[in-house]
Structure formats: structure tokens, C-alpha cells
Amino acid sequence: MVPSEIRALFSVVSRPEIVSLAGGAPYVSALPLDVIGDMLGELVAGKGAEVLQYGPAQGDVHLRERICEVMALEGVQASADDVVVTVGAQQALDLVTKIFVDPGDVVLAEAPSYVGALGTFAAYQADVVHVPLDEAGLVPAALRETLERLGKEGRRVKFLYTVPTFQNPAGVTLTTARRAQILEICAAHDVLVIEDNPYGLLGFDHEPMRALRADDADRVIYLGSFSKTIASGLRVGWVLAPHAVRAKLVLAAESAILCPSNFSQLAVREYLATQPWQEQIKDFRELYRERRDTMLEALDQLMPDGCTWTRPAGGFFVWLTLPEGLDSKAMAPRAIAERVAYVPGTGFYADGGGHRQMRLSYCFPEPHRIREGVRRLAGVIEQELRLRDTFGGIRPSDTDGVHTPGPDVV
Ligand code: PMP
């Protein structure tokens, strides 16, 4: 496990003068905090003996039933018995990796991939092999080629890790046609799929996409989270897994934490039972849509020629590619000096890629700050372009590695 090289930079991004387009924190201030406060007070006063007690390792059964209702919005039919409640989807990632991966095993992951997953895979000494994605998500032909190549080399692939919907960090979504192809290819090579889907209900344009798990209950392990749809501070996520896998997950969870927090689980259960949670998610979607629009508009107006970026239809992130010869990591301290922060692309690759890319998030700053952040960033990129044209290119740093991101970056 290696600490993030950019952690030092991030220690300054919470300063008010810096516009941070780096963090992935949901905008929890949009919640009805007073109503939730009352709800929590009543929960402890009325059911304190249960709320403040240990609970079952698999998680509260009524919450697991509710979780099945949430997943039904994405076409998933599941039994509460196959759900394990975890401390955020992050613990779900950890448990799944722990039970499947031995040092040196291959894990396939999108290029780029969620930094927190790469950190987990590194901690269990997995050998991450990246498979490219484009605007339509993971590229099926590239997946097939990679699996064939690894097969010929006699390498054992434990699973494919994918964030198919509103991907972190790329902001892209796997199309319906590709979903079927990805499942077909994984079935042909007998590879498990880890579908990590914390943003699935945060789409701006249409009904939720059908989850991969909805079309293959035996091959797909689904990871979910209330971090983005309710509150990240509650730390409630889950795994839905085939029965035999579920049994191992419960054992692994028990040895890690005994049981997930009863307080948090019952808070979520109560929230789902008594609050208009679907309306709240709609409010979040509107809020994030406005911020997405602001960011895309500012990028369209302000970014110098040669920059390209994705146009997310949901979730939190835009993935920007710099013009040839520029290096997002080398540029980061200069951006901080100009009072704007982003996450350099290198953090999202296990193989040293991502030097020309960066992740920009629009989930947390107010729209006027997003616009100002993009304006400052455009100025920094223009400066870099002038440097490039004067000195003929900037040498990429040679100190990359997978790192643990820290909660301010995820
Ligand atoms: N997976 C992805 C793709 C994420 O973006 C995140 C958080 N940013 C997580 C998992 C972890 O989320 P949590 O532990 O808060 O549920």
C-alpha cells in the first residue's frame, strides 16, 4: 500500500480560495437535515436498545429487503438472503477482492478505473490488466482480445471489475448493446463480473439503465451504495452475490468488522420507510444536472483548442484529455498555485497511463465556483501550452504507482 503522491496537494484544496474540482463528495447539504435530525432522534429514543446494539454480520434483514426494492429500479430481481450489507461499497470491494484474489492473480479493470478499487486490488497484490473504454463504455473487442491473450499465456483471470453506469472517473456509460456483448464474452471465458454501481440512479436523461446483474444472476456480483443517493457519511453499501459467494462474504465481513453499524443501517431503513427518498434522488439529479451543464458550458467556452472531454449523462465526473505534450500530474502544483484543483489521470491507471488526462468533478462546488474553476484551469493549460511551444515538451514524472486515494479524492 502506497500513500498518494498527490495527498500533500490535497491537504490544501479545502482552503476557501481554491476551487476544488478534485473531490468526489456528494452534496449532502441538499438533504433536509433538520428532518433527518428529528428522525434520528426519534429512532434512538424509540428503538435505542436495537439501534445501539450489535446486529447480524450479514446486515439487518429489513434493510436488505429494502435494498432489493432499490435494485428493482434497475431491473434486478434478488432475494434479501443474497445481500450482504457493507461499510460502503468500498468494503464490498475489499471483501470481494479478499475472497477471490491471491497475489499475482489477474483482475481486469477499465482504463481508467476508480482509484479506490485500484488501491484495494494493489493491497491484495492483484495484477491489474486494463481494458480500454470509450464514450460508449468498456470496448467489447478489446475485452475479447485481452481475455484471449491472457488465456494463451495461461494466466488466471479472477474477475472483470467495471463501473458500467456514469463511470468514475470517465463519466461514460456502457450502452445497452455493449452490456449484452460484455456478458456474452465473460460467459464464453468463464469470468466473473464485479459490477460497481453507486451512481446508477443519478442519471439526468432517462429511466435507470438496466444493471448487468439483471441479465446474469450467476456471473455478476453487484456492488451498491447509499453514499450518493442518501449520505456518504452513513457508510452503508452492499453486495448482491450468488449464494455460495454470499456465504464466504459473510465470513469475511464477520472477521473484518463483526457486523455493520446498526445505527447507520437503521437510519437508512427508517429514511427509506418514512421519507420521500425517490423525490430526494430526483432533487439530487436536478442539482447535479445543473452543475454538469455549467461545467460543460464553461469547458466549451473556455478550454483551449486540443483539449477534449467526455459528456456525462449522470454521476459526478468529466474526464478531460490535454493536448499532446502536456502532463496533468506535472501541471497539478501549478494549478493549485492558480487556485484550482483536479485529480491527475495517473491515479486511475495501474500501469502508468493517464498522464494527459484529468478528472474534473462537478458534484460539490456551487455552479459559479465551477465556472470560475474551469476559467482558472483553462488559464493554466494555456500557460502550459506556451511552455510546451517554447521548451518543446514537458517530461512526464517517472514516479507513478497505484496509491491509496484518501476520502477527499474518491
Ligand atoms: N465505487 C465507486 C465507483 C465510487 O465512485 C465510490 C466512491 N466514490 C465507491 C465505490 C465507494 O463508495 P462508498 O464506499 O462510499 O459506498
PDB file of N, CA and C in Angstrom, residues 149-189:
ATOM      1  N   ARG A 149      -5.665 -13.287 -25.183  1.00  0.00           N
ATOM      2  CA  ARG A 149      -4.207 -13.192 -24.962  1.00  0.00           C
ATOM      3  C   ARG A 149      -3.826 -13.796 -23.613  1.00  0.00           C
ATOM      4  N   LEU A 150      -4.564 -13.430 -22.567  1.00  0.00           N
ATOM      5  CA  LEU A 150      -4.236 -13.950 -21.231  1.00  0.00           C
ATOM      6  C   LEU A 150      -4.427 -15.463 -21.178  1.00  0.00           C
ATOM      7  N   GLY A 151      -5.469 -15.940 -21.894  1.00  0.00           N
ATOM      8  CA  GLY A 151      -5.717 -17.382 -21.951  1.00  0.00           C
ATOM      9  C   GLY A 151      -4.528 -18.114 -22.556  1.00  0.00           C
ATOM     10  N   LYS A 152      -4.006 -17.557 -23.658  1.00  0.00           N
ATOM     11  CA  LYS A 152      -2.842 -18.180 -24.324  1.00  0.00           C
ATOM     12  C   LYS A 152      -1.619 -18.177 -23.412  1.00  0.00           C
ATOM     13  N   GLU A 153      -1.528 -17.119 -22.592  1.00  0.00           N
ATOM     14  CA  GLU A 153      -0.381 -17.034 -21.674  1.00  0.00           C
ATOM     15  C   GLU A 153      -0.580 -17.907 -20.435  1.00  0.00           C
ATOM     16  N   GLY A 154      -1.761 -18.540 -20.335  1.00  0.00           N
ATOM     17  CA  GLY A 154      -2.047 -19.395 -19.178  1.00  0.00           C
ATOM     18  C   GLY A 154      -2.293 -18.625 -17.887  1.00  0.00           C
ATOM     19  N   ARG A 155      -2.681 -17.343 -18.025  1.00  0.00           N
ATOM     20  CA  ARG A 155      -2.898 -16.532 -16.821  1.00  0.00           C
ATOM     21  C   ARG A 155      -4.328 -16.679 -16.352  1.00  0.00           C
ATOM     22  N   ARG A 156      -4.505 -16.654 -15.056  1.00  0.00           N
ATOM     23  CA  ARG A 156      -5.799 -16.867 -14.454  1.00  0.00           C
ATOM     24  C   ARG A 156      -6.474 -15.523 -14.177  1.00  0.00           C
ATOM     25  N   VAL A 157      -7.617 -15.285 -14.811  1.00  0.00           N
ATOM     26  CA  VAL A 157      -8.343 -14.024 -14.591  1.00  0.00           C
ATOM     27  C   VAL A 157      -9.418 -14.266 -13.537  1.00  0.00           C
ATOM     28  N   LYS A 158      -9.354 -13.524 -12.432  1.00  0.00           N
ATOM     29  CA  LYS A 158     -10.315 -13.753 -11.360  1.00  0.00           C
ATOM     30  C   LYS A 158     -11.649 -13.056 -11.622  1.00  0.00           C
ATOM     31  N   PHE A 159     -11.574 -11.823 -12.091  1.00  0.00           N
ATOM     32  CA  PHE A 159     -12.825 -11.149 -12.441  1.00  0.00           C
ATOM     33  C   PHE A 159     -12.562  -9.910 -13.283  1.00  0.00           C
ATOM     34  N   LEU A 160     -13.645  -9.443 -13.892  1.00  0.00           N
ATOM     35  CA  LEU A 160     -13.644  -8.134 -14.548  1.00  0.00           C
ATOM     36  C   LEU A 160     -14.306  -7.157 -13.587  1.00  0.00           C
ATOM     37  N   TYR A 161     -13.613  -6.068 -13.288  1.00  0.00           N
ATOM     38  CA  TYR A 161     -14.201  -5.019 -12.451  1.00  0.00           C
ATOM     39  C   TYR A 161     -14.664  -3.884 -13.363  1.00  0.00           C
ATOM     40  N   THR A 162     -15.938  -3.521 -13.255  1.00  0.00           N
ATOM     41  CA  THR A 162     -16.443  -2.459 -14.132  1.00  0.00           C
ATOM     42  C   THR A 162     -17.440  -1.555 -13.407  1.00  0.00           C
ATOM     43  N   VAL A 163     -17.413  -0.288 -13.755  1.00  0.00           N
ATOM     44  CA  VAL A 163     -18.428   0.673 -13.306  1.00  0.00           C
ATOM     45  C   VAL A 163     -19.188   1.056 -14.580  1.00  0.00           C
ATOM     46  N   PRO A 164     -20.231   0.288 -14.941  1.00  0.00           N
ATOM     47  CA  PRO A 164     -20.819   0.466 -16.272  1.00  0.00           C
ATOM     48  C   PRO A 164     -21.608   1.758 -16.433  1.00  0.00           C
ATOM     49  N   THR A 165     -22.104   2.313 -15.351  1.00  0.00           N
ATOM     50  CA  THR A 165     -23.018   3.447 -15.473  1.00  0.00           C
ATOM     51  C   THR A 165     -22.429   4.697 -14.810  1.00  0.00           C
ATOM     52  N   PHE A 166     -22.283   5.776 -15.615  1.00  0.00           N
ATOM     53  CA  PHE A 166     -21.747   7.056 -15.130  1.00  0.00           C
ATOM     54  C   PHE A 166     -20.409   6.818 -14.417  1.00  0.00           C
ATOM     55  N   GLN A 167     -19.496   6.296 -15.172  1.00  0.00           N
ATOM     56  CA  GLN A 167     -18.261   5.757 -14.621  1.00  0.00           C
ATOM     57  C   GLN A 167     -17.440   6.793 -13.848  1.00  0.00           C
ATOM     58  N   ASN A 168     -16.810   6.333 -12.795  1.00  0.00           N
ATOM     59  CA  ASN A 168     -15.795   7.098 -12.078  1.00  0.00           C
ATOM     60  C   ASN A 168     -14.449   6.530 -12.515  1.00  0.00           C
ATOM     61  N   PRO A 169     -13.594   7.285 -13.192  1.00  0.00           N
ATOM     62  CA  PRO A 169     -13.587   8.736 -13.364  1.00  0.00           C
ATOM     63  C   PRO A 169     -14.089   9.229 -14.725  1.00  0.00           C
ATOM     64  N   ALA A 170     -14.397   8.358 -15.693  1.00  0.00           N
ATOM     65  CA  ALA A 170     -14.539   8.830 -17.079  1.00  0.00           C
ATOM     66  C   ALA A 170     -15.903   9.456 -17.383  1.00  0.00           C
ATOM     67  N   GLY A 171     -16.905   9.197 -16.538  1.00  0.00           N
ATOM     68  CA  GLY A 171     -18.222   9.793 -16.765  1.00  0.00           C
ATOM     69  C   GLY A 171     -18.998   9.144 -17.900  1.00  0.00           C
ATOM     70  N   VAL A 172     -18.498   8.037 -18.457  1.00  0.00           N
ATOM     71  CA  VAL A 172     -19.175   7.404 -19.597  1.00  0.00           C
ATOM     72  C   VAL A 172     -20.067   6.254 -19.123  1.00  0.00           C
ATOM     73  N   THR A 173     -20.987   5.823 -19.991  1.00  0.00           N
ATOM     74  CA  THR A 173     -21.938   4.765 -19.647  1.00  0.00           C
ATOM     75  C   THR A 173     -21.938   3.690 -20.727  1.00  0.00           C
ATOM     76  N   LEU A 174     -21.872   2.455 -20.271  1.00  0.00           N
ATOM     77  CA  LEU A 174     -21.893   1.317 -21.185  1.00  0.00           C
ATOM     78  C   LEU A 174     -23.258   1.247 -21.858  1.00  0.00           C
ATOM     79  N   THR A 175     -23.257   1.190 -23.198  1.00  0.00           N
ATOM     80  CA  THR A 175     -24.529   1.155 -23.919  1.00  0.00           C
ATOM     81  C   THR A 175     -25.227  -0.194 -23.720  1.00  0.00           C
ATOM     82  N   THR A 176     -26.524  -0.208 -24.004  1.00  0.00           N
ATOM     83  CA  THR A 176     -27.301  -1.443 -23.845  1.00  0.00           C
ATOM     84  C   THR A 176     -26.740  -2.558 -24.714  1.00  0.00           C
ATOM     85  N   ALA A 177     -26.409  -2.218 -25.962  1.00  0.00           N
ATOM     86  CA  ALA A 177     -25.882  -3.251 -26.873  1.00  0.00           C
ATOM     87  C   ALA A 177     -24.587  -3.834 -26.320  1.00  0.00           C
ATOM     88  N   ARG A 178     -23.731  -2.965 -25.821  1.00  0.00           N
ATOM     89  CA  ARG A 178     -22.452  -3.449 -25.294  1.00  0.00           C
ATOM     90  C   ARG A 178     -22.636  -4.273 -24.021  1.00  0.00           C
ATOM     91  N   ARG A 179     -23.672  -3.946 -23.236  1.00  0.00           N
ATOM     92  CA  ARG A 179     -23.900  -4.721 -21.996  1.00  0.00           C
ATOM     93  C   ARG A 179     -24.050  -6.195 -22.331  1.00  0.00           C
ATOM     94  N   ALA A 180     -24.865  -6.464 -23.350  1.00  0.00           N
ATOM     95  CA  ALA A 180     -25.092  -7.860 -23.736  1.00  0.00           C
ATOM     96  C   ALA A 180     -23.786  -8.491 -24.215  1.00  0.00           C
ATOM     97  N   GLN A 181     -23.017  -7.731 -24.992  1.00  0.00           N
ATOM     98  CA  GLN A 181     -21.749  -8.281 -25.518  1.00  0.00           C
ATOM     99  C   GLN A 181     -20.755  -8.596 -24.397  1.00  0.00           C
ATOM    100  N   ILE A 182     -20.654  -7.679 -23.434  1.00  0.00           N
ATOM    101  CA  ILE A 182     -19.699  -7.875 -22.320  1.00  0.00           C
ATOM    102  C   ILE A 182     -20.079  -9.147 -21.546  1.00  0.00           C
ATOM    103  N   LEU A 183     -21.377  -9.318 -21.292  1.00  0.00           N
ATOM    104  CA  LEU A 183     -21.813 -10.513 -20.550  1.00  0.00           C
ATOM    105  C   LEU A 183     -21.517 -11.785 -21.354  1.00  0.00           C
ATOM    106  N   GLU A 184     -21.741 -11.693 -22.655  1.00  0.00           N
ATOM    107  CA  GLU A 184     -21.511 -12.852 -23.521  1.00  0.00           C
ATOM    108  C   GLU A 184     -20.018 -13.236 -23.533  1.00  0.00           C
ATOM    109  N   ILE A 185     -19.167 -12.245 -23.641  1.00  0.00           N
ATOM    110  CA  ILE A 185     -17.720 -12.512 -23.681  1.00  0.00           C
ATOM    111  C   ILE A 185     -17.253 -13.101 -22.343  1.00  0.00           C
ATOM    112  N   CYS A 186     -17.755 -12.530 -21.251  1.00  0.00           N
ATOM    113  CA  CYS A 186     -17.346 -13.048 -19.933  1.00  0.00           C
ATOM    114  C   CYS A 186     -17.855 -14.468 -19.728  1.00  0.00           C
ATOM    115  N   ALA A 187     -19.052 -14.759 -20.244  1.00  0.00           N
ATOM    116  CA  ALA A 187     -19.578 -16.128 -20.133  1.00  0.00           C
ATOM    117  C   ALA A 187     -18.708 -17.080 -20.955  1.00  0.00           C
ATOM    118  N   ALA A 188     -18.332 -16.658 -22.158  1.00  0.00           N
ATOM    119  CA  ALA A 188     -17.526 -17.536 -23.023  1.00  0.00           C
ATOM    120  C   ALA A 188     -16.183 -17.852 -22.378  1.00  0.00           C
ATOM    121  N   HIS A 189     -15.639 -16.933 -21.596  1.00  0.00           N
ATOM    122  CA  HIS A 189     -14.334 -17.165 -20.949  1.00  0.00           C
ATOM    123  C   HIS A 189     -14.476 -17.530 -19.480  1.00  0.00           C
TER     124      HIS A 189
END
